[in-house]
Tab-separated table of C-alpha atoms in Angstrom:
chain	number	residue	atom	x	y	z
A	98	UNK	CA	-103.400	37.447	-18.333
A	99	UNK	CA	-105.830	34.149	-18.720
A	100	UNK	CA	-108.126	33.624	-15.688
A	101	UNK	CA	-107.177	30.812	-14.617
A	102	UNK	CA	-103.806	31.790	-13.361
A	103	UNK	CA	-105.278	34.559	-11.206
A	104	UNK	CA	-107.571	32.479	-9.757
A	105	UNK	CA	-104.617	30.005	-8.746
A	106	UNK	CA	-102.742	32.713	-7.068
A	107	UNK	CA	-105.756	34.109	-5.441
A	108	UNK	CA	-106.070	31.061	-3.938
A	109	UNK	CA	-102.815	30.449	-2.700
A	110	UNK	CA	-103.242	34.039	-1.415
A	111	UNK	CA	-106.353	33.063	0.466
A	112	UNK	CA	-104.604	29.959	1.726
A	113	UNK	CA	-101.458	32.031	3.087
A	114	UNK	CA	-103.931	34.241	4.517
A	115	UNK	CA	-105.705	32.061	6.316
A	116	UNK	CA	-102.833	30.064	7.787
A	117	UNK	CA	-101.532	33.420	9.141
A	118	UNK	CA	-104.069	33.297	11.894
A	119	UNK	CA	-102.698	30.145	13.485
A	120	UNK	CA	-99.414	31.262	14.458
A	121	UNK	CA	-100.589	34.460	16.524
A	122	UNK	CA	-103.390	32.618	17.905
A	123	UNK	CA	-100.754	29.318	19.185
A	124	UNK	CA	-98.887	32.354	20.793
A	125	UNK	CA	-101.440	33.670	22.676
A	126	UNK	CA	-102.434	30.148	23.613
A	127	UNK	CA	-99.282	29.352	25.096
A	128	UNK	CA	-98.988	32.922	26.644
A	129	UNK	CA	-101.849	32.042	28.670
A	130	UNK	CA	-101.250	28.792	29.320
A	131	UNK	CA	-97.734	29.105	29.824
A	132	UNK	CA	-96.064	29.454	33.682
A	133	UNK	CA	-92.493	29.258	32.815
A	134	UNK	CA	-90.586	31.724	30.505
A	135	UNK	CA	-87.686	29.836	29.203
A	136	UNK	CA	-90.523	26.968	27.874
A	137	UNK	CA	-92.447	29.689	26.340
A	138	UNK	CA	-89.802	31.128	24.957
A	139	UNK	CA	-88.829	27.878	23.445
A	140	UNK	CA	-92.304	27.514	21.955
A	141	UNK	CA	-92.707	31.160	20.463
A	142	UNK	CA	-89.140	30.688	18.838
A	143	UNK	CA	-90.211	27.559	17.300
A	144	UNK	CA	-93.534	29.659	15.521
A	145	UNK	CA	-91.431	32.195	14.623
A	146	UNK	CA	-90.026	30.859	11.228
A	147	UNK	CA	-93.644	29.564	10.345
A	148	UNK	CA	-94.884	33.056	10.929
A	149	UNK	CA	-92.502	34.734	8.818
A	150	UNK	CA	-92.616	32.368	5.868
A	151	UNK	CA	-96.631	32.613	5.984
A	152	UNK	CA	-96.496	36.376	6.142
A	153	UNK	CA	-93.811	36.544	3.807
A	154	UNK	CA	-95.890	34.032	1.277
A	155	UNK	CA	-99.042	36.475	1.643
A	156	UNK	CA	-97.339	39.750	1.238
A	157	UNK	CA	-95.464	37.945	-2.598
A	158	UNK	CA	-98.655	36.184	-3.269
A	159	UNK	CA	-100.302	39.407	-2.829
A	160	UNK	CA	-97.709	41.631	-4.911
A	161	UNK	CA	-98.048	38.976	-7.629
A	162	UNK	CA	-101.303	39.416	-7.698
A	163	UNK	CA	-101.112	43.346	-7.875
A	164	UNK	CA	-99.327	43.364	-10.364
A	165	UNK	CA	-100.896	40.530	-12.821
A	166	UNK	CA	-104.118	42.583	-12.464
A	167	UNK	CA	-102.271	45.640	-12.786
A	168	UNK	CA	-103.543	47.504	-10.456
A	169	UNK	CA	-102.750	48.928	-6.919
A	170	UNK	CA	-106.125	48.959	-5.156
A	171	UNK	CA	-106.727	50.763	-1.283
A	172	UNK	CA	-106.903	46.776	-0.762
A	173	UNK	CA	-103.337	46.379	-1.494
A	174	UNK	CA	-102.249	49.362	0.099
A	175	UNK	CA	-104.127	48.254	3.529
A	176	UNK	CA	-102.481	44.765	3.263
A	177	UNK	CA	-99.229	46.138	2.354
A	178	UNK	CA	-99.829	49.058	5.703
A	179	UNK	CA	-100.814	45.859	8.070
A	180	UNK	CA	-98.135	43.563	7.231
A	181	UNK	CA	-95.361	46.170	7.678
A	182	UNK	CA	-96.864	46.747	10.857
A	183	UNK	CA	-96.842	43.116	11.355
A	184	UNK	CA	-93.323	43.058	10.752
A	185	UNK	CA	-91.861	45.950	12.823
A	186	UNK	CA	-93.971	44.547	15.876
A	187	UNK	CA	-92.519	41.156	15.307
A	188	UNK	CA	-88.928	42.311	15.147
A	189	UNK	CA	-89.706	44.520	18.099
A	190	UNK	CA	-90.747	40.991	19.830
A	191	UNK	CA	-87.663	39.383	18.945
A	192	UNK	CA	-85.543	42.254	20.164
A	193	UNK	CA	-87.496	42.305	23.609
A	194	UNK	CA	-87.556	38.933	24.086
A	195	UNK	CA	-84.373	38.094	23.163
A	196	UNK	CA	-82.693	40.548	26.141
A	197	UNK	CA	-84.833	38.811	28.939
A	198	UNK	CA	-82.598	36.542	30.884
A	199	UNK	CA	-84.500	33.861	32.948
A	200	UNK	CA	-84.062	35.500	36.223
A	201	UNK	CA	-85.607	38.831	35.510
A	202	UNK	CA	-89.062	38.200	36.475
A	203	UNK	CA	-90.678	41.596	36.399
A	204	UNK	CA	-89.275	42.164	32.895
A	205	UNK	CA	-90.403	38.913	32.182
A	206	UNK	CA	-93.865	39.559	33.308
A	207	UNK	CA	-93.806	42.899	31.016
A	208	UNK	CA	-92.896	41.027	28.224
A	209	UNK	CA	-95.800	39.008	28.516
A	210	UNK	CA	-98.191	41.007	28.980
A	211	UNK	CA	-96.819	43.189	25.703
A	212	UNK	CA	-96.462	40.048	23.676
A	213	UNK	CA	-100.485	39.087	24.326
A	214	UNK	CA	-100.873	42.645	23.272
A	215	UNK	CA	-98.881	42.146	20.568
A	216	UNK	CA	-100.605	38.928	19.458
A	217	UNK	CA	-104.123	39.716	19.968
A	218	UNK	CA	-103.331	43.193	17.893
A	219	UNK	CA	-101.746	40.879	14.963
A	220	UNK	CA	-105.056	38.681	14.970
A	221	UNK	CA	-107.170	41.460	14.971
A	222	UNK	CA	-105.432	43.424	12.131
A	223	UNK	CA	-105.816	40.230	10.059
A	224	UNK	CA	-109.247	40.144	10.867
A	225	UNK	CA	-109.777	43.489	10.015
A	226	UNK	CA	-108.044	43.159	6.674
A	227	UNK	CA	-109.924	39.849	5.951
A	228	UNK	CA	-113.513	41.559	6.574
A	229	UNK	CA	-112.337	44.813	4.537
A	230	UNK	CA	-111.409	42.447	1.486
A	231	UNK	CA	-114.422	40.337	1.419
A	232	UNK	CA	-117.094	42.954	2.313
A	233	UNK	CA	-115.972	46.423	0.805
């Protein structure tokens, strides 16, 4: 496989990768900064397709890339372990969230506090994943 075509998908992979921070870290911003549930609702809904496609866009970049080298490295095998996590937790979000009618406020408050939970464990996974690739 020439060179130059893995380095182009390793950069889109990097790109994708990077850009997956900034949907987790918008939805802890406006879990904090948020006081009323149907508007943050609103605004997590709205990141939801951009998270998807960008996690989506790093797991095929990343198979691609697998597979061009031809190999399946503990790398790829963490990646693949944190975005399936990734995943279930974000369907598991959507199912939650999705039940909460605007007049439940103790569920609503539960929610919350799970979602920055959820959030902060997404950014740190990816963070953990990032420093694993570039230092081991």
């Amino acid at each position: 496989m020439p060179t130059a075509v893995l380095l182009e998908t390793l950069g889109y992979h990097q790109i994708f990768a990077f850009l997956l921070f900034v949907p987790p870290a918008l939805a802890l911003l406006f879990l904090f900064q948020m006081r009323s549930f149907p508007h943050l609702v609103r605004r997590i809904r709205l990141l939801t397709p951009a998270y998807n496609f960008l996690l989506a866009s790093a797991v095929f970049t990343g198979i691609i890339l697998a597979f061009m080298q031809q190999n399946y490295s503990a790398h790829a095998m963490a990646m693949t372990a944190a975005s399936a996590i990734i995943i279930y937790n974000e369907i598991r979000r959507y199912k939650r969230q999705r039940v909460i009618t605007s007049y439940e406020i103790p569920e609503q408050n539960v929610f919350i506090k799970w979602a920055k939970k959820k959030y902060a464990l997404d950014i740190a996974l990816l963070l953990v994943l990032v420093l694993f690739t570039f230092y081991f």
